[in-house]
PDB file of C-alpha atoms in Angstrom:
ATOM      1  CA  MET Q 425      -2.945  -7.674  31.119  1.00 47.00           C
ATOM      2  CA  THR Q 426       0.727  -8.487  30.562  1.00 51.00           C
ATOM      3  CA  ASP Q 427       3.580  -5.975  30.579  1.00 46.00           C
ATOM      4  CA  THR Q 428       3.881  -6.406  26.801  1.00 49.00           C
ATOM      5  CA  GLU Q 429       0.210  -5.601  26.297  1.00 51.00           C
ATOM      6  CA  ARG Q 430       0.558  -2.480  28.467  1.00 61.00           C
ATOM      7  CA  ARG Q 431       3.361  -1.289  26.204  1.00 81.00           C
ATOM      8  CA  ASP Q 432       1.234  -1.761  23.091  1.00 92.00           C
ATOM      9  CA  VAL Q 433      -0.845   0.868  21.302  1.00 94.00           C
ATOM     10  CA  ARG Q 434      -3.591   0.303  18.749  1.00 94.00           C
ATOM     11  CA  ARG Q 435      -2.403   1.250  15.263  1.00 95.00           C
ATOM     12  CA  PHE Q 436      -4.889  -0.340  12.841  1.00 96.00           C
ATOM     13  CA  THR Q 437      -8.427  -1.640  13.180  1.00 96.00           C
ATOM     14  CA  ARG Q 438      -9.576  -4.986  11.787  1.00 96.00           C
ATOM     15  CA  ALA Q 439     -11.235  -3.213   8.838  1.00 96.00           C
ATOM     16  CA  GLU Q 440      -8.017  -1.391   7.940  1.00 97.00           C
ATOM     17  CA  ARG Q 441      -6.000  -4.593   8.104  1.00 97.00           C
ATOM     18  CA  MET Q 442      -8.507  -6.443   5.912  1.00 97.00           C
ATOM     19  CA  ILE Q 443      -8.397  -3.677   3.307  1.00 96.00           C
ATOM     20  CA  HIS Q 444      -4.603  -3.853   3.243  1.00 96.00           C
ATOM     21  CA  ARG Q 445      -4.536  -7.664   3.038  1.00 96.00           C
ATOM     22  CA  THR Q 446      -7.151  -7.795   0.297  1.00 96.00           C
ATOM     23  CA  THR Q 447      -5.403  -5.114  -1.737  1.00 95.00           C
ATOM     24  CA  ALA Q 448      -2.012  -6.781  -1.259  1.00 94.00           C
ATOM     25  CA  THR Q 449      -3.393 -10.186  -2.296  1.00 96.00           C
ATOM     26  CA  LEU Q 450      -5.035  -8.820  -5.436  1.00 95.00           C
ATOM     27  CA  MET Q 451      -1.883  -6.868  -6.285  1.00 94.00           C
ATOM     28  CA  LEU Q 452       0.177 -10.042  -5.897  1.00 93.00           C
ATOM     29  CA  VAL Q 453      -2.189 -11.987  -8.168  1.00 94.00           C
ATOM     30  CA  CYS Q 454      -2.009  -9.189 -10.751  1.00 93.00           C
ATOM     31  CA  ALA Q 455       1.780  -9.080 -10.663  1.00 92.00           C
ATOM     32  CA  THR Q 456       2.218 -12.862 -10.740  1.00 92.00           C
ATOM     33  CA  THR Q 457      -0.197 -13.436 -13.603  1.00 92.00           C
ATOM     34  CA  ALA Q 458       1.353 -10.520 -15.509  1.00 91.00           C
ATOM     35  CA  ALA Q 459       4.766 -12.170 -15.159  1.00 89.00           C
ATOM     36  CA  PHE Q 460       3.402 -15.444 -16.564  1.00 89.00           C
ATOM     37  CA  LEU Q 461       1.756 -13.597 -19.441  1.00 87.00           C
ATOM     38  CA  TYR Q 462       4.660 -11.396 -20.524  1.00 85.00           C
ATOM     39  CA  ILE Q 463       7.922 -13.054 -19.495  1.00 83.00           C
ATOM     40  CA  GLY Q 464       8.847 -15.621 -22.148  1.00 78.00           C
ATOM     41  CA  PRO Q 465      10.317 -18.442 -20.009  1.00 83.00           C
ATOM     42  CA  LEU Q 466       7.424 -18.198 -17.534  1.00 81.00           C
ATOM     43  CA  ALA Q 467       4.817 -18.000 -20.288  1.00 77.00           C
ATOM     44  CA  GLN Q 468       6.099 -21.292 -21.691  1.00 77.00           C
ATOM     45  CA  LEU Q 469       5.270 -22.991 -18.395  1.00 78.00           C
ATOM     46  CA  VAL Q 470       1.583 -22.123 -18.716  1.00 78.00           C
ATOM     47  CA  GLY Q 471      -0.542 -24.330 -20.909  1.00 73.00           C
ATOM     48  CA  GLN Q 472      -3.818 -22.458 -20.379  1.00 78.00           C
ATOM     49  CA  ARG Q 473      -2.861 -18.862 -21.132  1.00 83.00           C
ATOM     50  CA  HIS Q 474      -6.480 -17.710 -21.313  1.00 86.00           C
ATOM     51  CA  ILE Q 475      -7.065 -18.829 -17.698  1.00 89.00           C
ATOM     52  CA  VAL Q 476      -4.073 -16.812 -16.512  1.00 89.00           C
ATOM     53  CA  ALA Q 477      -5.330 -13.829 -18.520  1.00 89.00           C
ATOM     54  CA  THR Q 478      -8.770 -14.140 -16.907  1.00 91.00           C
ATOM     55  CA  PHE Q 479      -7.257 -14.166 -13.403  1.00 92.00           C
ATOM     56  CA  HIS Q 480      -5.159 -11.120 -14.334  1.00 92.00           C
ATOM     57  CA  GLU Q 481      -8.109  -9.182 -15.711  1.00 90.00           C
ATOM     58  CA  TRP Q 482     -10.484  -9.856 -12.834  1.00 93.00           C
ATOM     59  CA  SER Q 483      -7.907  -9.327 -10.105  1.00 94.00           C
ATOM     60  CA  GLY Q 484      -7.188  -5.959 -11.738  1.00 91.00           C
ATOM     61  CA  VAL Q 485     -10.872  -5.038 -11.715  1.00 91.00           C
ATOM     62  CA  LEU Q 486     -11.336  -6.200  -8.122  1.00 94.00           C
ATOM     63  CA  LEU Q 487      -8.275  -4.179  -7.080  1.00 93.00           C
ATOM     64  CA  LEU Q 488     -10.446  -1.077  -7.480  1.00 91.00           C
ATOM     65  CA  VAL Q 489     -12.970  -2.347  -4.909  1.00 94.00           C
ATOM     66  CA  PRO Q 490     -11.321  -2.520  -1.409  1.00 95.00           C
ATOM     67  CA  VAL Q 491     -10.689   1.220  -0.971  1.00 94.00           C
ATOM     68  CA  PRO Q 492     -14.256   2.338  -1.839  1.00 95.00           C
ATOM     69  CA  LEU Q 493     -15.619  -0.340   0.504  1.00 95.00           C
ATOM     70  CA  GLY Q 494     -13.171   0.842   3.155  1.00 95.00           C
ATOM     71  CA  LEU Q 495     -14.871   4.236   3.181  1.00 95.00           C
ATOM     72  CA  PHE Q 496     -17.545   2.669   5.386  1.00 96.00           C
ATOM     73  CA  SER Q 497     -14.876   2.441   8.117  1.00 96.00           C
ATOM     74  CA  PRO Q 498     -14.389   5.667  10.148  1.00 96.00           C
ATOM     75  CA  ALA Q 499     -10.827   4.616  11.040  1.00 96.00           C
ATOM     76  CA  PHE Q 500      -9.956   4.056   7.380  1.00 96.00           C
ATOM     77  CA  ARG Q 501     -11.408   7.431   6.408  1.00 96.00           C
ATOM     78  CA  ALA Q 502      -9.335   9.059   9.149  1.00 95.00           C
ATOM     79  CA  ASP Q 503      -6.194   7.399   7.815  1.00 96.00           C
ATOM     80  CA  LEU Q 504      -6.981   8.597   4.289  1.00 96.00           C
ATOM     81  CA  ARG Q 505      -7.186  12.141   5.631  1.00 95.00           C
ATOM     82  CA  ARG Q 506      -3.813  11.697   7.333  1.00 95.00           C
ATOM     83  CA  LEU Q 507      -2.283  10.366   4.114  1.00 95.00           C
ATOM     84  CA  ASN Q 508      -3.651  13.287   2.104  1.00 94.00           C
ATOM     85  CA  ARG Q 509      -2.376  16.008   4.428  1.00 92.00           C
ATOM     86  CA  SER Q 510       1.159  17.347   4.516  1.00 90.00           C
ATOM     87  CA  ALA Q 511       2.485  18.457   7.904  1.00 90.00           C
ATOM     88  CA  PRO Q 512       5.479  20.755   8.601  1.00 89.00           C
ATOM     89  CA  TYR Q 513       7.470  17.854  10.004  1.00 92.00           C
ATOM     90  CA  ASP Q 514       7.009  15.958   6.713  1.00 94.00           C
ATOM     91  CA  ARG Q 515       9.383  18.440   5.093  1.00 94.00           C
ATOM     92  CA  ARG Q 516      11.921  17.713   7.825  1.00 94.00           C
ATOM     93  CA  TRP Q 517      11.536  14.001   7.140  1.00 94.00           C
ATOM     94  CA  LEU Q 518      12.157  14.441   3.417  1.00 95.00           C
ATOM     95  CA  SER Q 519      15.079  16.763   4.059  1.00 94.00           C
ATOM     96  CA  ALA Q 520      16.648  14.174   6.359  1.00 94.00           C
ATOM     97  CA  VAL Q 521      16.261  11.506   3.666  1.00 92.00           C
ATOM     98  CA  ARG Q 522      17.959  13.729   1.089  1.00 93.00           C
ATOM     99  CA  ARG Q 523      20.854  14.378   3.486  1.00 92.00           C
ATOM    100  CA  GLY Q 524      21.163  10.724   4.434  1.00 90.00           C
ATOM    101  CA  LEU Q 525      20.211  11.289   8.079  1.00 89.00           C
ATOM    102  CA  THR Q 526      18.755   8.132   9.612  1.00 85.00           C
ATOM    103  CA  ALA Q 527      18.344   8.986  13.309  1.00 88.00           C
ATOM    104  CA  PRO Q 528      14.674   8.923  14.418  1.00 84.00           C
ATOM    105  CA  ALA Q 529      15.063  12.435  15.841  1.00 86.00           C
ATOM    106  CA  ASP Q 530      15.894  13.689  12.338  1.00 90.00           C
ATOM    107  CA  ARG Q 531      12.824  12.034  10.822  1.00 91.00           C
ATOM    108  CA  PRO Q 532       9.737  13.141  12.769  1.00 92.00           C
ATOM    109  CA  ALA Q 533       6.467  11.595  11.637  1.00 93.00           C
ATOM    110  CA  GLY Q 534       2.793  11.360  12.442  1.00 93.00           C
ATOM    111  CA  LYS Q 535       0.933   8.091  12.024  1.00 95.00           C
ATOM    112  CA  PHE Q 536       2.428   7.938   8.525  1.00 96.00           C
ATOM    113  CA  ASN Q 537       5.777   9.414   7.560  1.00 95.00           C
ATOM    114  CA  ALA Q 538       6.293  11.530   4.439  1.00 95.00           C
ATOM    115  CA  GLY Q 539       7.617   8.558   2.469  1.00 94.00           C
ATOM    116  CA  GLN Q 540       4.514   6.517   3.227  1.00 95.00           C
ATOM    117  CA  LYS Q 541       2.307   9.423   2.186  1.00 96.00           C
ATOM    118  CA  LEU Q 542       4.129   9.763  -1.141  1.00 95.00           C
ATOM    119  CA  TYR Q 543       3.928   6.017  -1.714  1.00 95.00           C
ATOM    120  CA  ALA Q 544       0.204   5.888  -0.945  1.00 95.00           C
ATOM    121  CA  GLY Q 545      -0.576   8.760  -3.307  1.00 95.00           C
ATOM    122  CA  TRP Q 546       1.574   7.380  -6.102  1.00 96.00           C
ATOM    123  CA  ILE Q 547       0.299   3.801  -5.884  1.00 95.00           C
ATOM    124  CA  ALA Q 548      -3.328   4.972  -5.741  1.00 94.00           C
ATOM    125  CA  GLY Q 549      -2.873   6.979  -8.926  1.00 94.00           C
ATOM    126  CA  ALA Q 550      -0.969   4.145 -10.596  1.00 94.00           C
ATOM    127  CA  VAL Q 551      -3.705   1.611  -9.804  1.00 93.00           C
ATOM    128  CA  LEU Q 552      -6.346   3.928 -11.314  1.00 93.00           C
ATOM    129  CA  VAL Q 553      -4.306   4.342 -14.498  1.00 93.00           C
ATOM    130  CA  MET Q 554      -3.622   0.604 -14.687  1.00 92.00           C
ATOM    131  CA  GLY Q 555      -7.313  -0.133 -14.212  1.00 89.00           C
ATOM    132  CA  SER Q 556      -8.305   2.386 -16.866  1.00 88.00           C
ATOM    133  CA  THR Q 557      -5.807   1.187 -19.468  1.00 88.00           C
ATOM    134  CA  GLY Q 558      -6.638  -2.433 -18.633  1.00 87.00           C
ATOM    135  CA  LEU Q 559     -10.332  -1.812 -19.274  1.00 85.00           C
ATOM    136  CA  LEU Q 560      -9.481  -0.058 -22.541  1.00 83.00           C
ATOM    137  CA  MET Q 561      -7.485  -3.101 -23.620  1.00 83.00           C
ATOM    138  CA  TRP Q 562     -10.322  -5.390 -22.560  1.00 79.00           C
ATOM    139  CA  PHE Q 563     -13.194  -3.295 -23.980  1.00 78.00           C
ATOM    140  CA  ILE Q 564     -11.509  -1.338 -26.744  1.00 73.00           C
ATOM    141  CA  HIS Q 565     -14.867  -0.122 -28.072  1.00 73.00           C
ATOM    142  CA  LEU Q 566     -15.403   2.040 -24.949  1.00 69.00           C
ATOM    143  CA  LEU Q 567     -13.116   4.767 -26.310  1.00 71.00           C
ATOM    144  CA  PRO Q 568     -12.496   4.108 -29.995  1.00 71.00           C
ATOM    145  CA  ALA Q 569     -10.436   7.306 -30.244  1.00 66.00           C
ATOM    146  CA  VAL Q 570      -7.745   5.707 -28.035  1.00 71.00           C
ATOM    147  CA  SER Q 571      -5.719   3.062 -29.817  1.00 76.00           C
ATOM    148  CA  ARG Q 572      -5.193  -0.294 -28.127  1.00 78.00           C
ATOM    149  CA  THR Q 573      -1.470   0.054 -28.813  1.00 82.00           C
ATOM    150  CA  SER Q 574      -1.321   3.249 -26.759  1.00 83.00           C
ATOM    151  CA  ALA Q 575      -3.202   1.622 -23.878  1.00 84.00           C
ATOM    152  CA  ILE Q 576      -0.872  -1.379 -23.942  1.00 86.00           C
ATOM    153  CA  PHE Q 577       2.214   0.847 -23.939  1.00 90.00           C
ATOM    154  CA  VAL Q 578       1.069   2.886 -20.919  1.00 91.00           C
ATOM    155  CA  HIS Q 579      -0.078  -0.269 -19.113  1.00 91.00           C
ATOM    156  CA  ASP Q 580       3.215  -2.093 -19.654  1.00 90.00           C
ATOM    157  CA  VAL Q 581       5.499   0.831 -18.791  1.00 93.00           C
ATOM    158  CA  LEU Q 582       3.553   1.644 -15.635  1.00 93.00           C
ATOM    159  CA  ALA Q 583       3.549  -2.038 -14.672  1.00 92.00           C
ATOM    160  CA  LEU Q 584       7.351  -1.999 -14.610  1.00 92.00           C
ATOM    161  CA  ALA Q 585       7.335   1.137 -12.460  1.00 94.00           C
ATOM    162  CA  ILE Q 586       4.832  -0.426 -10.044  1.00 93.00           C
ATOM    163  CA  ALA Q 587       6.941  -3.575  -9.796  1.00 92.00           C
ATOM    164  CA  ALA Q 588       9.978  -1.500  -8.802  1.00 94.00           C
ATOM    165  CA  VAL Q 589       8.041   0.575  -6.272  1.00 94.00           C
ATOM    166  CA  LEU Q 590       6.379  -2.493  -4.757  1.00 92.00           C
ATOM    167  CA  ALA Q 591       9.751  -4.191  -4.417  1.00 93.00           C
ATOM    168  CA  GLY Q 592      10.962  -1.192  -2.434  1.00 93.00           C
ATOM    169  CA  HIS Q 593       7.811  -1.227  -0.293  1.00 93.00           C
ATOM    170  CA  ILE Q 594       8.205  -4.927   0.503  1.00 92.00           C
ATOM    171  CA  ARG Q 595      11.899  -4.452   1.252  1.00 94.00           C
ATOM    172  CA  LYS Q 596      11.128  -1.704   3.758  1.00 92.00           C
ATOM    173  CA  ALA Q 597       8.451  -3.855   5.373  1.00 92.00           C
ATOM    174  CA  PHE Q 598      10.860  -6.753   5.873  1.00 94.00           C
ATOM    175  CA  GLN Q 599      13.338  -4.372   7.481  1.00 94.00           C
ATOM    176  CA  ASP Q 600      10.801  -3.366  10.143  1.00 94.00           C
ATOM    177  CA  PRO Q 601       9.259  -6.340  12.029  1.00 95.00           C
ATOM    178  CA  GLU Q 602       7.266  -4.076  14.343  1.00 96.00           C
ATOM    179  CA  ALA Q 603       5.592  -2.335  11.410  1.00 95.00           C
ATOM    180  CA  ARG Q 604       4.625  -5.762  10.051  1.00 95.00           C
ATOM    181  CA  ARG Q 605       3.286  -6.727  13.465  1.00 96.00           C
ATOM    182  CA  GLY Q 606       1.137  -3.613  13.460  1.00 95.00           C
ATOM    183  CA  MET Q 607      -0.411  -4.587  10.147  1.00 95.00           C
ATOM    184  CA  ARG Q 608      -0.787  -8.211  11.243  1.00 95.00           C
ATOM    185  CA  THR Q 609      -2.252  -7.733  14.730  1.00 96.00           C
ATOM    186  CA  GLY Q 610      -3.299  -4.084  14.815  1.00 95.00           C
ATOM    187  CA  TYR Q 611      -0.949  -3.256  17.708  1.00 96.00           C
ATOM    188  CA  VAL Q 612       2.600  -1.934  17.940  1.00 95.00           C
ATOM    189  CA  ASN Q 613       5.046  -1.431  20.787  1.00 94.00           C
ATOM    190  CA  ARG Q 614       4.754   1.983  22.438  1.00 93.00           C
ATOM    191  CA  ASP Q 615       8.524   2.504  22.356  1.00 93.00           C
ATOM    192  CA  TRP Q 616       8.604   1.800  18.612  1.00 94.00           C
ATOM    193  CA  ALA Q 617       5.724   4.231  18.048  1.00 93.00           C
ATOM    194  CA  GLY Q 618       7.474   6.908  20.086  1.00 91.00           C
ATOM    195  CA  GLU Q 619      10.646   6.484  18.052  1.00 92.00           C
ATOM    196  CA  GLN Q 620       9.223   6.103  14.552  1.00 92.00           C
ATOM    197  CA  HIS Q 621       5.942   8.066  14.789  1.00 93.00           C
ATOM    198  CA  PRO Q 622       6.276  10.451  17.745  1.00 91.00           C
ATOM    199  CA  GLN Q 623       3.738  13.007  16.499  1.00 91.00           C
ATOM    200  CA  TRP Q 624       1.084  10.299  16.241  1.00 93.00           C
ATOM    201  CA  LEU Q 625       1.847   8.785  19.651  1.00 85.00           C
ATOM    202  CA  THR Q 626       1.723  12.079  21.529  1.00 81.00           C
ATOM    203  CA  LYS Q 627      -1.491  13.261  19.854  1.00 71.00           C
ATOM    204  CA  THR Q 628      -3.639  10.173  19.491  1.00 62.00           C
ATOM    205  CA  ALA Q 629      -2.280   7.081  21.281  1.00 48.00           C
ATOM    206  CA  ARG Q 630      -3.660   6.110  24.653  1.00 47.00           C
ATOM    207  CA  PRO Q 631      -2.638   3.316  27.017  1.00 41.00           C
ATOM    208  CA  GLN Q 632      -4.408   0.061  26.210  1.00 37.00           C
TER     209      GLN Q 632
END
């Protein structure tokens, strides 16, 4: 075992990484096909609009699949519990963000910081709403009391919000190579974990 490996701690299992990759891929297909369907200059580049629409529709439906399948993974279920629970130090993290404090000591975090918990909850709800309104647009007869125009409006407005939030998520990921490494390989440097997620390291991490 090398010195680097000794300094590493396991952050994500293979199942967790596959769920993230599959969800990210489907989200990217949804966003890209949506751009080609609704942005004029891009739409003009597509000769087979119905094919793009089919990819958009089915990637949206499949986007609802990875998380339920992930429930078969104990590690993924444990992470969902972490994401759904607020800890006292989460309030400190949010307070530090509001005051513009960036030092790691001012932003204590468990395996997931308060910002990641808020993002996970928001994006999960947004995907459910997008899936529901998408199905209403696709099968309008399911709920005849809801007009297709209303479904389209909610779908389009929320799509813009998701695009903005995803852009912020991707930006943060590119600013943190070690976090990306954790999602890519499953392991992160112990020093990074102690700085960015000290509550998680002290409670759950063990030498590899």
